Coordinates of C-alpha atoms in Angstrom, one line a residue:
M93 CA 27.5 14.9 -23.9
M94 CA 26.9 12.4 -21.7
R95 CA 23.3 12.0 -19.6
S96 CA 24.2 11.6 -15.7
A97 CA 22.5 8.4 -14.1
A98 CA 20.1 10.2 -11.8
A99 CA 19.0 12.3 -15.3
D100 CA 18.5 8.6 -17.1
V101 CA 16.4 7.0 -14.0
F102 CA 14.3 9.9 -14.0
E103 CA 14.0 9.8 -17.7
I104 CA 12.8 5.9 -17.7
A105 CA 10.3 6.6 -14.7
R106 CA 8.7 8.8 -17.1
F107 CA 9.0 6.4 -19.5
E108 CA 7.2 4.4 -17.1
V109 CA 4.6 6.2 -16.1
A110 CA 3.7 7.2 -20.0
R111 CA 3.8 3.4 -20.9
S112 CA 1.3 2.5 -18.2
V113 CA -0.6 5.2 -19.4
R114 CA -0.7 4.1 -22.8
S115 CA -0.8 0.0 -22.3
W116 CA -3.6 0.9 -20.0
S117 CA -2.1 -0.7 -17.2
A118 CA -2.5 2.3 -15.2
A119 CA -6.2 2.0 -15.6
A120 CA -6.5 -1.0 -14.4
T121 CA -4.4 -0.2 -11.4
L122 CA -6.7 2.6 -10.9
M123 CA -9.6 0.1 -11.1
L124 CA -8.3 -2.0 -8.3
F125 CA -7.3 0.9 -5.9
V126 CA -10.8 2.5 -6.8
I127 CA -12.4 -1.0 -5.9
V128 CA -10.9 -1.7 -3.0
H129 CA -10.9 2.1 -1.2
V130 CA -14.2 3.1 -2.3
G131 CA -15.8 -0.5 -2.5
G132 CA -14.8 -0.6 1.7
A133 CA -15.7 2.9 2.5
L134 CA -18.9 2.1 0.6
L135 CA -19.5 -0.9 2.8
F136 CA -18.5 0.8 5.7
V137 CA -21.1 3.0 5.6
E138 CA -23.5 0.6 5.0
A139 CA -22.8 -1.1 8.1
L140 CA -22.8 1.9 10.2
R141 CA -26.2 2.4 8.9
E142 CA -27.4 -0.8 9.8
M143 CA -25.6 -1.1 13.1
E144 CA -27.6 2.9 13.7
Q145 CA -31.1 1.8 12.4
E146 CA -30.6 -1.4 14.7
V147 CA -29.9 0.2 17.4
G148 CA -32.1 2.7 17.2
A149 CA -35.3 0.0 16.7
S150 CA -34.4 -1.5 20.1
L151 CA -34.2 2.0 21.9
G152 CA -37.5 3.5 20.2
V153 CA -35.6 6.1 18.7
A154 CA -35.9 7.4 15.1
T155 CA -32.4 7.7 13.4
G156 CA -31.4 9.3 9.9
S157 CA -30.7 8.1 6.7
R158 CA -27.2 9.3 6.6
P159 CA -25.7 7.4 9.3
G160 CA -22.7 8.9 11.6
A161 CA -24.2 10.9 14.9
M162 CA -24.5 7.7 17.2
L163 CA -20.7 7.1 16.4
E164 CA -19.6 11.0 17.0
Q165 CA -21.2 10.2 20.9
L166 CA -19.2 6.9 21.0
R167 CA -15.5 8.1 20.5
H168 CA -14.6 8.4 23.7
H169 CA -16.3 4.9 25.2
D170 CA -14.2 2.0 26.0
G171 CA -15.3 -0.1 23.4
Y172 CA -14.6 2.7 20.6
L173 CA -11.3 3.1 21.8
T174 CA -10.8 -1.0 22.1
L175 CA -11.6 -0.6 18.5
V176 CA -9.6 2.0 17.2
G177 CA -6.9 0.6 19.4
F178 CA -7.0 -2.8 17.5
L179 CA -6.6 -0.9 14.0
A180 CA -3.7 0.7 14.6
G181 CA -1.9 -2.7 15.2
G182 CA -2.8 -3.2 18.9
Q183 CA -1.4 0.1 20.0
R184 CA -3.7 0.6 22.8
G185 CA -1.6 3.9 23.8
L186 CA -2.7 5.6 20.4
A187 CA -6.6 5.3 20.6
E188 CA -7.2 8.2 22.7
A189 CA -5.4 10.4 20.3
L190 CA -6.9 8.9 17.2
A191 CA -10.3 9.2 18.7
A192 CA -10.2 12.6 17.1
T193 CA -9.8 10.8 14.0
P194 CA -13.0 10.6 11.6
P195 CA -14.6 6.6 12.1
L196 CA -14.2 6.3 8.3
A197 CA -10.9 7.8 7.7
L198 CA -9.7 5.3 10.6
F199 CA -11.0 2.2 9.1
V200 CA -10.0 3.0 5.5
R201 CA -6.4 3.6 6.6
W202 CA -6.5 0.3 8.0
L203 CA -7.9 -1.5 5.1
S204 CA -5.3 0.2 3.1
L205 CA -2.2 -0.4 4.9
H206 CA -3.4 -4.3 4.6
L207 CA -4.3 -4.4 0.6
V208 CA -2.0 -2.2 -0.7
P209 CA 1.2 -4.5 -0.9
L210 CA -0.7 -6.9 -2.1
L211 CA -2.5 -4.7 -4.8
V212 CA 1.3 -3.6 -5.8
V213 CA 2.7 -6.9 -5.9
F214 CA -0.3 -7.9 -7.8
S215 CA 0.2 -4.9 -10.5
A216 CA 3.9 -3.9 -10.8
S217 CA 5.6 -7.8 -11.2
E218 CA 5.6 -7.4 -15.0
A219 CA 7.6 -3.9 -14.9
I220 CA 10.6 -5.6 -17.0
S221 CA 9.9 -9.2 -17.5
A222 CA 6.8 -7.9 -20.0
D223 CA 9.6 -6.6 -22.2
V224 CA 12.2 -9.1 -21.7
A225 CA 10.2 -11.8 -23.8
P226 CA 10.0 -9.5 -27.0
R227 CA 13.3 -8.0 -26.5
T228 CA 12.5 -4.7 -26.5
L229 CA 14.1 -4.3 -23.2
R230 CA 17.6 -4.5 -25.1
Y231 CA 17.2 -1.6 -26.9
E232 CA 16.8 0.6 -23.8
A233 CA 19.8 -1.3 -22.5
L234 CA 21.8 0.1 -25.4
R235 CA 21.0 4.1 -24.2
A236 CA 21.3 3.6 -19.9
G237 CA 22.6 1.1 -17.8
R238 CA 20.9 -2.1 -16.1
A239 CA 21.0 -0.4 -12.7
E240 CA 19.0 2.6 -14.4
I241 CA 16.5 0.8 -16.1
V242 CA 15.4 -1.0 -13.1
A243 CA 16.1 2.2 -10.2
G244 CA 13.7 4.4 -13.4
R245 CA 10.8 1.3 -13.7
M246 CA 10.5 1.3 -10.0
L247 CA 10.5 4.6 -9.1
G248 CA 7.9 5.0 -12.4
Q249 CA 5.8 2.3 -10.8
W250 CA 6.0 4.2 -7.3
L251 CA 5.0 7.0 -8.9
V252 CA 1.6 5.4 -10.6
V253 CA 1.0 4.2 -7.1
V254 CA 0.9 7.5 -5.4
A255 CA -1.3 8.7 -8.0
V256 CA -3.9 6.3 -7.9
L257 CA -4.0 6.6 -4.5
G258 CA -4.9 10.1 -4.7
V259 CA -7.5 9.1 -6.7
A260 CA -9.1 6.0 -4.6
F261 CA -9.0 8.5 -1.3
A262 CA -10.3 11.4 -3.2
G263 CA -13.3 8.9 -4.2
V264 CA -13.5 7.9 -0.2
T265 CA -13.7 11.6 0.7
V266 CA -16.8 12.0 -1.8
V267 CA -18.5 8.8 -0.4
G268 CA -17.6 10.1 3.1
L269 CA -19.1 13.6 2.7
V270 CA -22.2 12.6 0.9
S271 CA -23.2 9.4 2.8
M272 CA -22.5 10.2 6.4
T273 CA -23.1 13.1 8.7
G274 CA -21.2 15.0 11.0
V275 CA -17.9 14.9 9.0
T276 CA -16.5 17.6 8.4
P277 CA -14.3 17.6 4.7
M278 CA -11.2 19.2 6.6
A279 CA -11.0 16.5 9.0
L280 CA -11.7 14.3 6.6
G281 CA -9.5 15.5 4.1
V282 CA -6.5 15.4 6.3
A283 CA -7.2 12.2 8.2
L284 CA -7.4 10.6 4.7
A285 CA -4.1 12.6 2.8
E286 CA -2.2 11.2 5.7
A287 CA -3.9 7.8 5.3
A288 CA -3.1 8.2 1.4
G289 CA 0.9 9.2 2.7
S290 CA 1.1 6.4 5.0
S291 CA -0.1 3.5 1.9
S292 CA 2.2 5.3 -0.6
A293 CA 5.3 4.4 2.0
V294 CA 4.0 1.0 2.5
A295 CA 4.1 0.0 -0.7
L296 CA 7.7 0.5 -1.0
P297 CA 9.0 -2.7 -0.1
F298 CA 6.4 -4.7 -1.8
L299 CA 7.2 -2.5 -5.2
G300 CA 10.6 -3.7 -4.6
L301 CA 9.5 -7.6 -4.1
A302 CA 7.7 -7.0 -7.2
I303 CA 10.4 -5.1 -9.3
G304 CA 12.9 -8.2 -7.7
V305 CA 10.9 -10.7 -9.2
S306 CA 10.3 -9.4 -12.2
Q307 CA 13.7 -9.8 -13.0
L308 CA 13.9 -13.3 -12.9
G309 CA 11.2 -14.4 -15.6
T310 CA 10.5 -13.6 -19.2
S311 CA 6.8 -14.3 -18.7
P312 CA 4.5 -11.3 -17.2
A313 CA 2.3 -14.1 -15.7
W314 CA 5.0 -15.8 -14.3
S315 CA 6.0 -12.9 -12.9
R316 CA 2.9 -12.1 -11.0
A317 CA 2.5 -15.5 -10.0
L318 CA 6.2 -15.9 -7.9
G319 CA 5.5 -12.0 -6.7
L320 CA 2.0 -13.2 -5.3
V321 CA 3.5 -16.3 -4.2
A322 CA 6.4 -14.5 -2.5
W323 CA 4.2 -12.3 -0.8
V324 CA 2.1 -14.9 1.1
V325 CA 5.0 -16.8 2.2
L326 CA 6.5 -13.3 3.4
A327 CA 3.2 -13.2 5.7
A328 CA 3.0 -16.8 6.7
V329 CA 6.6 -16.7 8.0
Y330 CA 6.1 -13.4 9.3
G331 CA 3.1 -14.7 11.3
G332 CA 4.5 -17.7 12.1
L333 CA 7.3 -16.3 14.1
R334 CA 4.9 -13.9 16.0
W335 CA 3.0 -16.8 16.5
L336 CA 5.4 -19.4 17.4
G337 CA 8.5 -17.4 19.0
G338 CA 6.2 -15.2 21.1
D339 CA 8.7 -13.3 23.0
A340 CA 11.7 -15.4 22.3
V341 CA 14.8 -13.7 21.6
W342 CA 15.6 -15.2 18.5
S343 CA 12.1 -14.2 17.0
Q344 CA 12.6 -10.6 18.0
A345 CA 16.1 -10.4 16.2
L346 CA 13.9 -11.7 13.3
L347 CA 10.6 -10.1 13.0
P348 CA 12.3 -6.2 12.1
L349 CA 13.2 -7.7 9.0
F350 CA 9.6 -7.8 7.4
P351 CA 7.9 -5.0 6.6
A352 CA 5.1 -5.8 8.2
D353 CA 6.9 -5.1 11.8
W354 CA 7.3 -1.3 11.0
T355 CA 3.8 -0.7 9.6
P356 CA 2.5 -0.3 12.9
L357 CA 4.6 3.0 13.3
Y358 CA 2.4 4.5 10.5
W359 CA -0.3 5.3 12.9
G360 CA 1.8 7.1 15.2
F361 CA 2.9 11.2 15.7
G362 CA 6.1 12.9 15.4
V363 CA 8.8 11.3 13.6
M364 CA 7.7 7.3 13.6
P365 CA 5.8 7.3 10.6
W366 CA 8.6 9.1 8.9
V367 CA 11.5 5.8 10.7
A368 CA 8.9 3.4 9.3
A369 CA 9.0 5.1 5.9
A370 CA 12.9 5.1 5.9
V371 CA 12.9 1.3 6.6
H372 CA 10.5 0.5 3.9
A373 CA 11.9 2.2 1.2
A374 CA 15.5 0.5 2.5
Q375 CA 13.6 -2.8 2.2
G376 CA 12.3 -2.0 -1.1
V377 CA 15.9 -1.1 -2.2
L378 CA 16.9 -3.9 -0.8
L379 CA 14.5 -6.7 -2.5
A380 CA 14.8 -4.8 -6.1
T381 CA 18.9 -5.4 -5.6
L382 CA 18.5 -9.2 -4.6
G383 CA 16.2 -9.6 -8.1
F384 CA 19.2 -7.4 -9.5
A385 CA 22.2 -9.5 -8.9
V386 CA 20.1 -12.2 -11.4
F387 CA 19.1 -9.3 -14.1
S388 CA 22.6 -7.5 -14.3
R389 CA 23.7 -11.2 -16.0
R390 CA 21.1 -12.0 -18.1
D391 CA 21.3 -12.1 -21.7
L392 CA 18.9 -9.5 -23.3

């Protein structure tokens, strides 16, 4: 009996996850994500401890070994709200609503939304090219269509990203509960779960970019280098449009084409994060499809 295309995609995705685990690729990706997220959380806690000790010393007030109590008192201060508005992509209007979120969760969420795209491009750019040079991909192509292979590999890589993000944010939760005071497990856990969801969604267009460039070459190293160059070019062009274009009509028309223009919506409430996730998913599919235009005609 002929299998459906959807069944092939899910089977290939399952195989991709298993292959990532067997080849230690998933472990390397996990290490990168944990270093960034848990390391960032530890740096935040240490910086906050130093700040509170400096303020306490200047006021002649004793401070505890676990920071956080002083920051809790500043949540509705104008300076703190300005900082929160900056983290939320310059959306000062969201600062009041986000002030109730644990500061550690806000910082790690901001860090993740900016660095996960780079980590995804670095870790997933060899998803297809690694099997082209040894010609092992041709055996997979005998059992499934090339479109199903690309879609399955992309889905499998995204599932790996979701899993490692879950572990990384669980590590951040432990850091917050052990190292800070005034943090409730429920509030921190919910805030970090939302942050993990946003990071999983913001990874989609850059995963599509990684899968797209992975279909162009035969060398994993070449694919990774090309993916990083493409990421830099996207960031540079987007920054240039914002800086040079300003409020020009042509600039405003081009900016929504870039994933970064939709990322601030993840800080919002209601339907806006879902809109950003839908756009990012569409951009990911489009970028992967651009690479498929070459891959579909390649001699495997």
